[in-house]
């Protein structure tokens, strides 16, 4: 089973609209030749419309960092998946920062994931354990539980548009990444095996699973050379256009056909 690698830059709360536009204009000429990798950037909501126009006809796809399941209504500060659908290809849900700072729960992650899929978009579902859970040996059961909860009620036919990002919280923005081998073990046992349990082996083998957490050009090859890791969800290093282009180049070289 060949899975198309997917490298996504989660810009978090960084870059103004002009900076976002400049970034994608600088990026496009650098990544023309890496056709085997799916490339995604996730700017803030504020930049999405302008960046969507700039990316039209390009191989770079756009993601939103979140999205509400209701189409519209009295939800101050929220943006609905229905509003996003004309601009983005993916919506990220369940990032550990939205779980921690915006009270995202397994239940809201599940509602969001289903809303994204119902609108025909792809969803990147982020999961990952805390340092305390890791230290307590709870990583596999916790991550597996998050995957199960996020996918509850998602039909097998939608699974081709689901990407799971395994991001151990202790590795996000800390410079301390999991080793490639350790990340691969968790991804295989807690994510792919859970999908297999829920949907069977064929769906599980086709499912794309990213690693995230302090990914940078110097460790990208280590992650990409792992059999169960199909790409990366990148924070800090995705903000630098040369680093991001380099991550795509490495994914293409290591994973490319
Ligand atoms: P860093 O790459 O900055 O560790 O962030 C990872 C992340 O949270 C991507 O969603």
mmCIF file with all atom_site columns, C-alpha atoms and ligand atoms in Angstrom, residues 10 12 95 97 167 171-173 213-215 233-236, ligand 1:
data_model
loop_
_atom_site.group_PDB
_atom_site.id
_atom_site.type_symbol
_atom_site.label_atom_id
_atom_site.label_alt_id
_atom_site.label_comp_id
_atom_site.label_asym_id
_atom_site.label_entity_id
_atom_site.label_seq_id
_atom_site.pdbx_PDB_ins_code
_atom_site.Cartn_x
_atom_site.Cartn_y
_atom_site.Cartn_z
_atom_site.occupancy
_atom_site.B_iso_or_equiv
_atom_site.pdbx_formal_charge
_atom_site.auth_seq_id
_atom_site.auth_comp_id
_atom_site.auth_asym_id
_atom_site.auth_atom_id
_atom_site.pdbx_PDB_model_num
ATOM   1  C CA . UNK A 1 10  ? 0.543  24.728 11.142 1.00 0.00 ? 10  UNK A CA 1
ATOM   2  C CA . UNK A 1 12  ? -0.625 28.731 14.717 1.00 0.00 ? 12  UNK A CA 1
ATOM   3  C CA . UNK A 1 95  ? -4.766 20.244 18.237 1.00 0.00 ? 95  UNK A CA 1
ATOM   4  C CA . UNK A 1 97  ? -3.367 23.779 21.998 1.00 0.00 ? 97  UNK A CA 1
ATOM   5  C CA . UNK A 1 167 ? 1.809  14.960 18.324 1.00 0.00 ? 167 UNK A CA 1
ATOM   6  C CA . UNK A 1 171 ? 7.495  17.408 21.984 1.00 0.00 ? 171 UNK A CA 1
ATOM   7  C CA . UNK A 1 172 ? 5.564  20.466 20.728 1.00 0.00 ? 172 UNK A CA 1
ATOM   8  C CA . UNK A 1 173 ? 7.621  23.623 20.574 1.00 0.00 ? 173 UNK A CA 1
ATOM   9  C CA . UNK A 1 213 ? 6.478  17.828 17.546 1.00 0.00 ? 213 UNK A CA 1
ATOM   10 C CA . UNK A 1 214 ? 9.740  19.709 16.977 1.00 0.00 ? 214 UNK A CA 1
ATOM   11 C CA . UNK A 1 215 ? 10.102 18.448 13.419 1.00 0.00 ? 215 UNK A CA 1
ATOM   12 C CA . UNK A 1 233 ? 2.522  18.361 10.987 1.00 0.00 ? 233 UNK A CA 1
ATOM   13 C CA . UNK A 1 234 ? 5.005  21.118 11.633 1.00 0.00 ? 234 UNK A CA 1
ATOM   14 C CA . UNK A 1 235 ? 4.815  24.231 13.779 1.00 0.00 ? 235 UNK A CA 1
ATOM   15 C CA . UNK A 1 236 ? 7.960  26.304 14.296 1.00 0.00 ? 236 UNK A CA 1
HETATM 16 P P1 . LIG B 2 .   ? 6.423  22.453 16.637 1.00 0.00 ? 1   LIG B P1 1
HETATM 17 O O1 . LIG B 2 .   ? 6.838  21.896 15.299 1.00 0.00 ? 1   LIG B O1 1
HETATM 18 O O2 . LIG B 2 .   ? 6.712  23.915 16.791 1.00 0.00 ? 1   LIG B O2 1
HETATM 19 O O3 . LIG B 2 .   ? 6.946  21.616 17.760 1.00 0.00 ? 1   LIG B O3 1
HETATM 20 O O4 . LIG B 2 .   ? 4.815  22.334 16.693 1.00 0.00 ? 1   LIG B O4 1
HETATM 21 C C1 . LIG B 2 .   ? 4.222  21.154 16.361 1.00 0.00 ? 1   LIG B C1 1
HETATM 22 C C2 . LIG B 2 .   ? 2.771  21.376 16.236 1.00 0.00 ? 1   LIG B C2 1
HETATM 23 O O5 . LIG B 2 .   ? 2.089  21.652 17.203 1.00 0.00 ? 1   LIG B O5 1
HETATM 24 C C3 . LIG B 2 .   ? 2.182  21.308 14.897 1.00 0.00 ? 1   LIG B C3 1
HETATM 25 O O6 . LIG B 2 .   ? 0.803  21.287 14.955 1.00 0.00 ? 1   LIG B O6 1
#
